[in-house]
Tab-separated table of C-alpha atoms in Angstrom:
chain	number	residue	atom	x	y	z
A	30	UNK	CA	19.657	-0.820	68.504
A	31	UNK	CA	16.220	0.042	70.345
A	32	UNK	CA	16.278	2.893	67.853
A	33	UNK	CA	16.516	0.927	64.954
A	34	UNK	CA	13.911	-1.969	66.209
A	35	UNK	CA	11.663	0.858	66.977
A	36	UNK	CA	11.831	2.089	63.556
A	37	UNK	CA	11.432	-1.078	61.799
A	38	UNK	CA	8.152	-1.173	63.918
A	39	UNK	CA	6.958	1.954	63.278
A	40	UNK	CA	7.820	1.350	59.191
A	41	UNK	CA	6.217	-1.798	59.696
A	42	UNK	CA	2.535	-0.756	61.903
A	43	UNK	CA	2.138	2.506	59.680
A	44	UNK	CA	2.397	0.318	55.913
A	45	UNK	CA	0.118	-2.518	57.062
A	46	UNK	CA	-2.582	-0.122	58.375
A	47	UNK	CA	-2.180	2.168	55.219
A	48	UNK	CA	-2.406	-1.438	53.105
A	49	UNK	CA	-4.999	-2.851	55.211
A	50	UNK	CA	-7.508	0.456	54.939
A	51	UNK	CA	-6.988	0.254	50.992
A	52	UNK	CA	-7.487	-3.342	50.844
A	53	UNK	CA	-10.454	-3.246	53.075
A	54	UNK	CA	-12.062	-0.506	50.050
A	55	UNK	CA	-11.084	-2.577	47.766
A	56	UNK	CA	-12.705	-5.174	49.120
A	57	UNK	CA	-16.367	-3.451	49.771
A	58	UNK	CA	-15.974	-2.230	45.882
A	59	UNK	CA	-15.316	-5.673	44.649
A	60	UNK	CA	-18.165	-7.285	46.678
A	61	UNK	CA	-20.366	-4.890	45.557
A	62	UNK	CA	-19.725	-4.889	41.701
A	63	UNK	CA	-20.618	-7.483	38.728
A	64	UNK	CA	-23.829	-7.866	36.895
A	65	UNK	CA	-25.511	-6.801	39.825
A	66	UNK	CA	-24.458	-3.746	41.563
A	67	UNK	CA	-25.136	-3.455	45.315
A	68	UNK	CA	-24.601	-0.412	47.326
A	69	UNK	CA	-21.361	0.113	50.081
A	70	UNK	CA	-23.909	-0.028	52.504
A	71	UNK	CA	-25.442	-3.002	51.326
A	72	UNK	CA	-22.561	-4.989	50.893
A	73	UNK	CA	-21.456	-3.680	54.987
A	74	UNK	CA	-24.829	-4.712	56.623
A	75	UNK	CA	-24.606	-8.424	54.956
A	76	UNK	CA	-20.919	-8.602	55.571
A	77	UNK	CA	-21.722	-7.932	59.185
A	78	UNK	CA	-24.788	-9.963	59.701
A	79	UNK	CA	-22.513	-12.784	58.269
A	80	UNK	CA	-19.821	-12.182	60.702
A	81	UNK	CA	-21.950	-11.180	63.500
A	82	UNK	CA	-24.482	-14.970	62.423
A	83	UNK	CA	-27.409	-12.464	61.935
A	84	UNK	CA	-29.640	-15.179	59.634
A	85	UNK	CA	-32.970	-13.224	59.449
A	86	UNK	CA	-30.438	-10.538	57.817
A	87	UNK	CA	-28.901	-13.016	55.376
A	88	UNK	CA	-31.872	-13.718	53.496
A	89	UNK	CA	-32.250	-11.895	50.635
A	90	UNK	CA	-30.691	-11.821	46.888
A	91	UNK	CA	-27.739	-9.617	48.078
A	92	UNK	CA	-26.825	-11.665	50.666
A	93	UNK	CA	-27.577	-14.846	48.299
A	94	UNK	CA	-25.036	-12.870	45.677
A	95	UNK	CA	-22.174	-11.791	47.817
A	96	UNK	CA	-21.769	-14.449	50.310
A	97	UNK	CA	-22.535	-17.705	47.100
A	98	UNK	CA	-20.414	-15.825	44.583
A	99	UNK	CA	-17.995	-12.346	45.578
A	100	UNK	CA	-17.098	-13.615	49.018
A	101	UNK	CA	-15.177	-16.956	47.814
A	102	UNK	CA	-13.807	-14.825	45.262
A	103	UNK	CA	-12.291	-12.039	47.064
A	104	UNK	CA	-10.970	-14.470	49.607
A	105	UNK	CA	-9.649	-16.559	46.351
A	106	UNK	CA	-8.225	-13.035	44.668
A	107	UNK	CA	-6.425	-12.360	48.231
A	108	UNK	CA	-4.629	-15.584	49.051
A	109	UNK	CA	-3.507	-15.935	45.652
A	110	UNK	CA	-2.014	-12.616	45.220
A	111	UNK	CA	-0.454	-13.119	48.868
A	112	UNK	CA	0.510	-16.307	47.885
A	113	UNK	CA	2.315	-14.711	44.198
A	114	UNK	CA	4.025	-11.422	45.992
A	115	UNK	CA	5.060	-13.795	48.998
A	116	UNK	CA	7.045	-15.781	46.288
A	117	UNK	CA	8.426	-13.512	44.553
A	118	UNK	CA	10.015	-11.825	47.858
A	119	UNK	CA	11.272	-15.086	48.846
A	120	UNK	CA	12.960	-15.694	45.480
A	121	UNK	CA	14.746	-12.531	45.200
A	122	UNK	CA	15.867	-12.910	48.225
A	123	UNK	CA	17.159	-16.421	48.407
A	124	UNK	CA	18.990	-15.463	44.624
A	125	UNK	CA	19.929	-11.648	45.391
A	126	UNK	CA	18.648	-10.516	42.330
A	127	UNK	CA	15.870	-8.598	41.786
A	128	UNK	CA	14.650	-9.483	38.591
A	129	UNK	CA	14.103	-13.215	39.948
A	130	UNK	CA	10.400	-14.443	39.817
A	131	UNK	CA	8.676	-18.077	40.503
A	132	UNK	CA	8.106	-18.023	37.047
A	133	UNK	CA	11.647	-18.337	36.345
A	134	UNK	CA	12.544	-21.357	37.910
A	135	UNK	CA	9.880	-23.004	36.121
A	136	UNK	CA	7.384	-23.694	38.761
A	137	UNK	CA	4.326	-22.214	37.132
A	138	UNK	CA	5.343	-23.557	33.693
A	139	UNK	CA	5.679	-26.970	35.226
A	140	UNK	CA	2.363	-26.693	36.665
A	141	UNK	CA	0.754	-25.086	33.614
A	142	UNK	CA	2.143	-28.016	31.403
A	143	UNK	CA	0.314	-30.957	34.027
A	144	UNK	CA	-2.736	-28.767	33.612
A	145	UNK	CA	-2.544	-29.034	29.812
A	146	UNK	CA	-1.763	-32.816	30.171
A	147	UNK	CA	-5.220	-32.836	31.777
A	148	UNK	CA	-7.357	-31.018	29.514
A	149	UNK	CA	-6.335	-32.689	26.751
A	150	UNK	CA	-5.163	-36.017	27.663
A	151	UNK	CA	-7.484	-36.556	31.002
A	152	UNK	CA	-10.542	-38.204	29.442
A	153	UNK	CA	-8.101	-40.530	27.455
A	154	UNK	CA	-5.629	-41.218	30.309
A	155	UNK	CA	-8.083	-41.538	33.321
A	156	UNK	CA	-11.576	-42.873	31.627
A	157	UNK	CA	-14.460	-41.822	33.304
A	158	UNK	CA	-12.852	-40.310	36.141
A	159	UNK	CA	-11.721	-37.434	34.630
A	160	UNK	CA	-15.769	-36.711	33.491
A	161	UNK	CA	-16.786	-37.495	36.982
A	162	UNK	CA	-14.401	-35.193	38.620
A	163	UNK	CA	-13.334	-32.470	36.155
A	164	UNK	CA	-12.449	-29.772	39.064
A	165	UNK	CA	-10.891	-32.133	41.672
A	166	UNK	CA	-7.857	-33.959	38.689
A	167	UNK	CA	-7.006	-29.976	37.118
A	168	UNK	CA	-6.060	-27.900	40.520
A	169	UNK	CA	-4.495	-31.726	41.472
A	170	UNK	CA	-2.471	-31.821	38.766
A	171	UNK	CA	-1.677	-28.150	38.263
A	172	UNK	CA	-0.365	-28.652	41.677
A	173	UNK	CA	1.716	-31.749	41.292
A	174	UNK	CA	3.354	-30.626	38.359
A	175	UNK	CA	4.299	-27.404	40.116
A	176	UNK	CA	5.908	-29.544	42.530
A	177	UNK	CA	7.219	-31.683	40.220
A	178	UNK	CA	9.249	-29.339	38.664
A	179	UNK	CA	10.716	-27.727	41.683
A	180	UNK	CA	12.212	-30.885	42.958
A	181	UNK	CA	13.770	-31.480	39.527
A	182	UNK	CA	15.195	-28.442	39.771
A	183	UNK	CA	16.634	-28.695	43.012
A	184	UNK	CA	17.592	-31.980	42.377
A	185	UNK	CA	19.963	-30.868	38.955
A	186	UNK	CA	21.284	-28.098	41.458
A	187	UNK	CA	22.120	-29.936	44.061
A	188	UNK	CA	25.878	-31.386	44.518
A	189	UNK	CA	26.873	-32.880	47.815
A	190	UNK	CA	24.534	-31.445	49.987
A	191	UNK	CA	24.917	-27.739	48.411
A	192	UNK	CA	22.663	-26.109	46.214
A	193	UNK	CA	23.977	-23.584	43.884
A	194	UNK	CA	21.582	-20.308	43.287
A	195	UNK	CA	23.308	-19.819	39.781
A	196	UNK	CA	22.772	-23.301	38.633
A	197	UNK	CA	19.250	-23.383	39.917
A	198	UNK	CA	17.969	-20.220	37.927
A	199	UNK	CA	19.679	-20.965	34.818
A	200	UNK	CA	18.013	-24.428	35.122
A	201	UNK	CA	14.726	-23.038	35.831
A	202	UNK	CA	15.413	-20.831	32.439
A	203	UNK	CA	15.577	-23.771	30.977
A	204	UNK	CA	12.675	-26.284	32.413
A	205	UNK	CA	10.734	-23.172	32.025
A	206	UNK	CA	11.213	-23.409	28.113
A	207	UNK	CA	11.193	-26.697	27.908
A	208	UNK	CA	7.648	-26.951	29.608
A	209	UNK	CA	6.317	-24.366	27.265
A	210	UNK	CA	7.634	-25.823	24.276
A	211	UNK	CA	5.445	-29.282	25.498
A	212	UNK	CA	2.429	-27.097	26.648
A	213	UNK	CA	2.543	-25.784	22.774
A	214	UNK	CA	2.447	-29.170	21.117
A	215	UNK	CA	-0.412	-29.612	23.623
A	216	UNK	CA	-2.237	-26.829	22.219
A	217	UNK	CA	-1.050	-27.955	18.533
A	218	UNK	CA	-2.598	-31.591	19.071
A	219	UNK	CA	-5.854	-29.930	21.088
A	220	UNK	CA	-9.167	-29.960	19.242
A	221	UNK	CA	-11.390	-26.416	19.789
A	222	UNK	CA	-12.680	-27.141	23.182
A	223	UNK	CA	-9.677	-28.103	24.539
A	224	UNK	CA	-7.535	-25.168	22.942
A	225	UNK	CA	-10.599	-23.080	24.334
A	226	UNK	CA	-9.645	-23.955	28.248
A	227	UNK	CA	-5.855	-24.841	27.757
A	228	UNK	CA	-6.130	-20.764	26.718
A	229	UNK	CA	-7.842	-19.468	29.531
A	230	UNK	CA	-6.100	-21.762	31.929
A	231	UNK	CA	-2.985	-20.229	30.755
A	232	UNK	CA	-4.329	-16.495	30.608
A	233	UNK	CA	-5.719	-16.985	34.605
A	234	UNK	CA	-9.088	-16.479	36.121
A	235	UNK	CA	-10.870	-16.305	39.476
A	236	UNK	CA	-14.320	-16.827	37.399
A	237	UNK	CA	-14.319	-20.310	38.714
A	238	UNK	CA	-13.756	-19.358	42.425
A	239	UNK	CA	-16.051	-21.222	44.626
A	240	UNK	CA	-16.154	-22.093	49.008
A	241	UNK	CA	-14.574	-25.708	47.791
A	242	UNK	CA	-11.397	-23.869	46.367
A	243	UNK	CA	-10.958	-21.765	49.093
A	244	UNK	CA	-11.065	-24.408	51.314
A	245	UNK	CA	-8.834	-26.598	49.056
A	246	UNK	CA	-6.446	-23.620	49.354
A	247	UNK	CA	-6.196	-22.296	52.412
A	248	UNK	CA	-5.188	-25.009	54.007
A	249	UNK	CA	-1.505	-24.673	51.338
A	250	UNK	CA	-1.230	-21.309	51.136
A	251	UNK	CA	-2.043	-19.927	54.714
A	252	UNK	CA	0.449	-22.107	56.511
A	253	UNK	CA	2.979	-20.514	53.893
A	254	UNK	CA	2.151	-17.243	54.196
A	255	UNK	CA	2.401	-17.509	58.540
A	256	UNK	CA	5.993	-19.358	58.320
A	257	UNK	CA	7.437	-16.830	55.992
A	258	UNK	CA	8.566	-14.174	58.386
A	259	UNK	CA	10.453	-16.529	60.468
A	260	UNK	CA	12.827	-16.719	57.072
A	261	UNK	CA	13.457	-13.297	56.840
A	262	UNK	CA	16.516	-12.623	59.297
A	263	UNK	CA	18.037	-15.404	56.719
A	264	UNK	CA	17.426	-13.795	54.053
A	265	UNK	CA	18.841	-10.388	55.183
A	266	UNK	CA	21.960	-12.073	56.031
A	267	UNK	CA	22.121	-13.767	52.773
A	268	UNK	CA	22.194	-10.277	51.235
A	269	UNK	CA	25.540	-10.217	52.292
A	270	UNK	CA	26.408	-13.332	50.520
A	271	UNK	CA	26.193	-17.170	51.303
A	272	UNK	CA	29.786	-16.970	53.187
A	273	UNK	CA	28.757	-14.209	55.621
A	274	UNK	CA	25.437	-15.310	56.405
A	275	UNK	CA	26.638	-18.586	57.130
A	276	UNK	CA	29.326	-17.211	59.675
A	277	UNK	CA	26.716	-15.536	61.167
A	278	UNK	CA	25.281	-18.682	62.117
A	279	UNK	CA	22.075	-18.945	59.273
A	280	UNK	CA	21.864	-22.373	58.356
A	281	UNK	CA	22.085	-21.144	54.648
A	282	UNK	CA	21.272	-25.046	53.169
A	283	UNK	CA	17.938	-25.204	55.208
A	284	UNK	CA	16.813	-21.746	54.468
A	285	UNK	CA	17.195	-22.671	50.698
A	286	UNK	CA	15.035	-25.728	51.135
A	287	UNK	CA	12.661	-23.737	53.413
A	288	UNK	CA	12.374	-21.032	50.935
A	289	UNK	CA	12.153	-23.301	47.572
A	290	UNK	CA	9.307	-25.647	49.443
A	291	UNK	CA	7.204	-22.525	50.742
A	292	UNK	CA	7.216	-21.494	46.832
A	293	UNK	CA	6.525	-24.603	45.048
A	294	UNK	CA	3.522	-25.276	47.450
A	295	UNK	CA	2.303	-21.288	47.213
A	296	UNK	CA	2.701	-21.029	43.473
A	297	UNK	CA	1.726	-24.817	42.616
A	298	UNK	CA	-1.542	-23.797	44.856
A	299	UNK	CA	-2.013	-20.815	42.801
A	300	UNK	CA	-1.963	-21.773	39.740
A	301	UNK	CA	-3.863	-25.147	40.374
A	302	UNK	CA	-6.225	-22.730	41.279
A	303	UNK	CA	-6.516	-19.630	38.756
A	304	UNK	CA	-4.359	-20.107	36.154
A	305	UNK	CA	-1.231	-18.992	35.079
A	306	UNK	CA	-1.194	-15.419	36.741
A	307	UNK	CA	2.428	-13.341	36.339
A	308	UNK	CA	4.141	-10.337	37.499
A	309	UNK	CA	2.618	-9.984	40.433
A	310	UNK	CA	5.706	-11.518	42.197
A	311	UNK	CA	8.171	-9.202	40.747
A	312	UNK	CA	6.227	-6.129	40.965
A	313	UNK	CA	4.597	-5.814	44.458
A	314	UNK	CA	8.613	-7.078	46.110
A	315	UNK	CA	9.699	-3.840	43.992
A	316	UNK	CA	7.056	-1.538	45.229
A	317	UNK	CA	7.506	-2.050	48.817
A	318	UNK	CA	11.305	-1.948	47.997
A	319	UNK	CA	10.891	1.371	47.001
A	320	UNK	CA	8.863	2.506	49.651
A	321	UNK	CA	10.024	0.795	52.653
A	322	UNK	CA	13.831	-0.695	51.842
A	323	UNK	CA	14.709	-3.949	51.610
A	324	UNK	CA	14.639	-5.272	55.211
A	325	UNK	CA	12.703	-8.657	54.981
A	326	UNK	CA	11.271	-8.233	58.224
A	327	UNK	CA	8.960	-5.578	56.640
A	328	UNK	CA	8.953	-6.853	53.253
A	329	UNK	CA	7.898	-10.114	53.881
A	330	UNK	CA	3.952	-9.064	55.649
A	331	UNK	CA	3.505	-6.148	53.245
A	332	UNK	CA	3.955	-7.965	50.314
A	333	UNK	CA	1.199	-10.431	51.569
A	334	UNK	CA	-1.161	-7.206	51.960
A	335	UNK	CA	-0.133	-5.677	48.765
A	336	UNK	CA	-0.367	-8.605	46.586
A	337	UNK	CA	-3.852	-9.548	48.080
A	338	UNK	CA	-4.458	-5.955	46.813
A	339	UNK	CA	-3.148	-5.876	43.468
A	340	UNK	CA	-5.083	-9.333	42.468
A	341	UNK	CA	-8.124	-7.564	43.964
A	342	UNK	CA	-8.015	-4.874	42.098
A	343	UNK	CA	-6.932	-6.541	38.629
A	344	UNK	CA	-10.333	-8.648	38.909
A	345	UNK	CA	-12.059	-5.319	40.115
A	346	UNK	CA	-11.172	-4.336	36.844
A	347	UNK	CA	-11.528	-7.565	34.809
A	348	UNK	CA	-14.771	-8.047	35.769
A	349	UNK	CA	-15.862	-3.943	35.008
A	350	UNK	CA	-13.465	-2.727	31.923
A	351	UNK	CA	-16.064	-5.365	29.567
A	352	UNK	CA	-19.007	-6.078	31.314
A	353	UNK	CA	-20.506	-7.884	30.961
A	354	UNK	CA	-18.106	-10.273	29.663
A	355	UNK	CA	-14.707	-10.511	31.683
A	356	UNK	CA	-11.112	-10.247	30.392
A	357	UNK	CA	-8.781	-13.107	32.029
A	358	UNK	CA	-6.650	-11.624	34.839
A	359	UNK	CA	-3.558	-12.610	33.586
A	360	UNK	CA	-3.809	-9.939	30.791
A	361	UNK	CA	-4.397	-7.270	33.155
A	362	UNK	CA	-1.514	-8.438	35.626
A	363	UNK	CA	0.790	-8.395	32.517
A	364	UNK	CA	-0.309	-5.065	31.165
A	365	UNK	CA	0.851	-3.762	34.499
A	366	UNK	CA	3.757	-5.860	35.422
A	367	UNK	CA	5.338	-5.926	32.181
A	368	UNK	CA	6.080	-2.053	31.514
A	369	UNK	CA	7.240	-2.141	35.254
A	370	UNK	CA	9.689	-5.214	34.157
A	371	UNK	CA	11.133	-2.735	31.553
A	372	UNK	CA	11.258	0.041	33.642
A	373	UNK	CA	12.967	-1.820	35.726
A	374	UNK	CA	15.793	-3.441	33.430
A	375	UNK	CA	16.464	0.281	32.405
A	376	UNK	CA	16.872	1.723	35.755
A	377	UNK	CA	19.116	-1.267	36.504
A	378	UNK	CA	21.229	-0.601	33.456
A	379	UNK	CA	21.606	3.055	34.449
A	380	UNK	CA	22.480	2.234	37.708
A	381	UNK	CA	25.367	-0.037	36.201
A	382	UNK	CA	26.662	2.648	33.883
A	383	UNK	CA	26.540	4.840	36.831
């Protein structure tokens, strides 16, 4: 047993200082790209005089640059992809499939539909409000419908006091649809400006991060991503199926309505924030997976670290490939995750013929 904990440690301490070194370089690259490029060095003396409350070293148009602009954005770009890979570990794990994603059970549709309810029916439904507080009303109700959504799904999947896994994903199939059919006839009955952001909103951005959003977010998502470990004995005994783990005393009712909250507030959060932004949650679970196995107790932190680094580097790149405009993240996330989705199906199928 000491054997085993000990590995699980050492498995554990070597991925999240391997993940942490290339997140750190990813970092320092990000901060120091965009219109205006700034040296490593650069960025590492402001970074430090920040942390360190050096003013006389803060004043200058680096400093102005990466602490106004890259700073809220890289801390955006981490807590979202955290937030997204966190998810996605949690749902696989709660439905024991792999191929399950928060997209699925219809959270970010449902919260992608209340954001095109307030592009293109705010000014009508709310007046002047909606002009006079255009960023506060589309991350609110991003958010709300995200949580909308989830509770309607747990609530057609709930019987008795028992939630059924099956019933829940084929009902987030279907909400899923059903909100993208409506976020369609938004876009039909949209005039140009409207369709203009509705599109974006649904391709996903960190253009519009700012020190507001992170500190709109945080306060959601970090709470998440610090209870999250404490589910993961659960979910490694529901790997054995909802009978067992029960009988091994996991209170398998609460750790589904643990697991489903932790997403609909991460995700909701998300998206209210950046958009519609997919894959991540089924590719960075996988990854580790491959690398690591499938014990939740290492899963769990290192998809936090690896998802931080994934949405790093996909606005690294959406912010370079075009300069100087800037593709939406969301393409780049599903140019990568959606060949690995494939990939993925076929391997499965093999291993079932097999």
């Amino acid at each position: 047993m000491a054997g085993l904990f000990a590995s699980r440690r050492r498995r554990l301490t070597i991925g999240a200082a391997l993940l942490a070194v290339v997140l750190v370089l990813l970092a320092v690259a990000s901060l120091g790209s965009g219109a205006v490029k700034i040296a490593p060095a650069d960025v590492v003396r402001v970074v430090t005089a920040w942390a360190t409350g050096d003013r006389e070293a803060l004043a200058g148009r680096d400093a102005l640059i990466i602490l106004s602009i890259r700073v809220p954005r890289l801390l955006l770009g981490c807590l979202i992809g955290a937030a997204l890979a966190v998810s996605g570990a949690l749902m696989q794990g709660l439905f024991r499939n792999p191929l399950a994603d928060p997209g699925l059970v219809g959270v970010s549709s449902g919260a992608a539909l209340a954001a095109g309810f307030t592009i293109v029916l705010g000014d009508r439904i709310f007046g002047t409000v909606a002009a006079q507080l255009p960023f506060v009303l589309l991350p609110l109700g991003a958010f709300l419908g995200g949580l909308a959504s989830t509770l309607i799904l747990y609530a057609i999947a709930t019987r008795h006091g028992r939630t059924s896994v099956a019933i829940m994903l084929l009902a987030g199939v279907a909400l899923g649809a059903f909100a993208g059919a409506l976020t369609g006839l938004l876009a039909f009955v949209s005039d140009d400006r409207q369709l203009r952001d509705l599109t974006f909103w649904s391709l996903g951005s960190l253009s519009g991060a700012s020190w507001t959003k992170v500190a709109t977010v945080t306060p959601l998502i970090l709470p998440v991503l610090l209870a999250v470990p404490f589910l993961a004995r659960g979910l490694n005994a529901l790997l054995l199926g909802e009978a067992e783990a029960f009988h091994l005393g996991i209170p398998v009712q609460a750790l589904k309505r643990a697991a489903i909250m932790m997403v609909a507030v991460a995700v909701g959060a998300s998206v209210a924030s950046a958009g519609v932004i997919g894959f991540v949650g089924i590719v960075v679970p996988h990854l580790l997976r491959l690398l690591f196995g499938p014990d939740h107790r290492v899963l769990l932190p290192l998809a936090a670290l690896l998802g931080a680094i994934l949405l790093t580097g996909a606005d690294l790149l959406a912010r370079t490939l075009v300069a100087p405009a800037e593709l939406p993240i969301g393409i780049l996330t599903a140019a990568i995750g959606a060949p690995f989705f494939l990939w993925l199906l076929l391997r499965r199928d093999r291993t079932l013929d097999a």
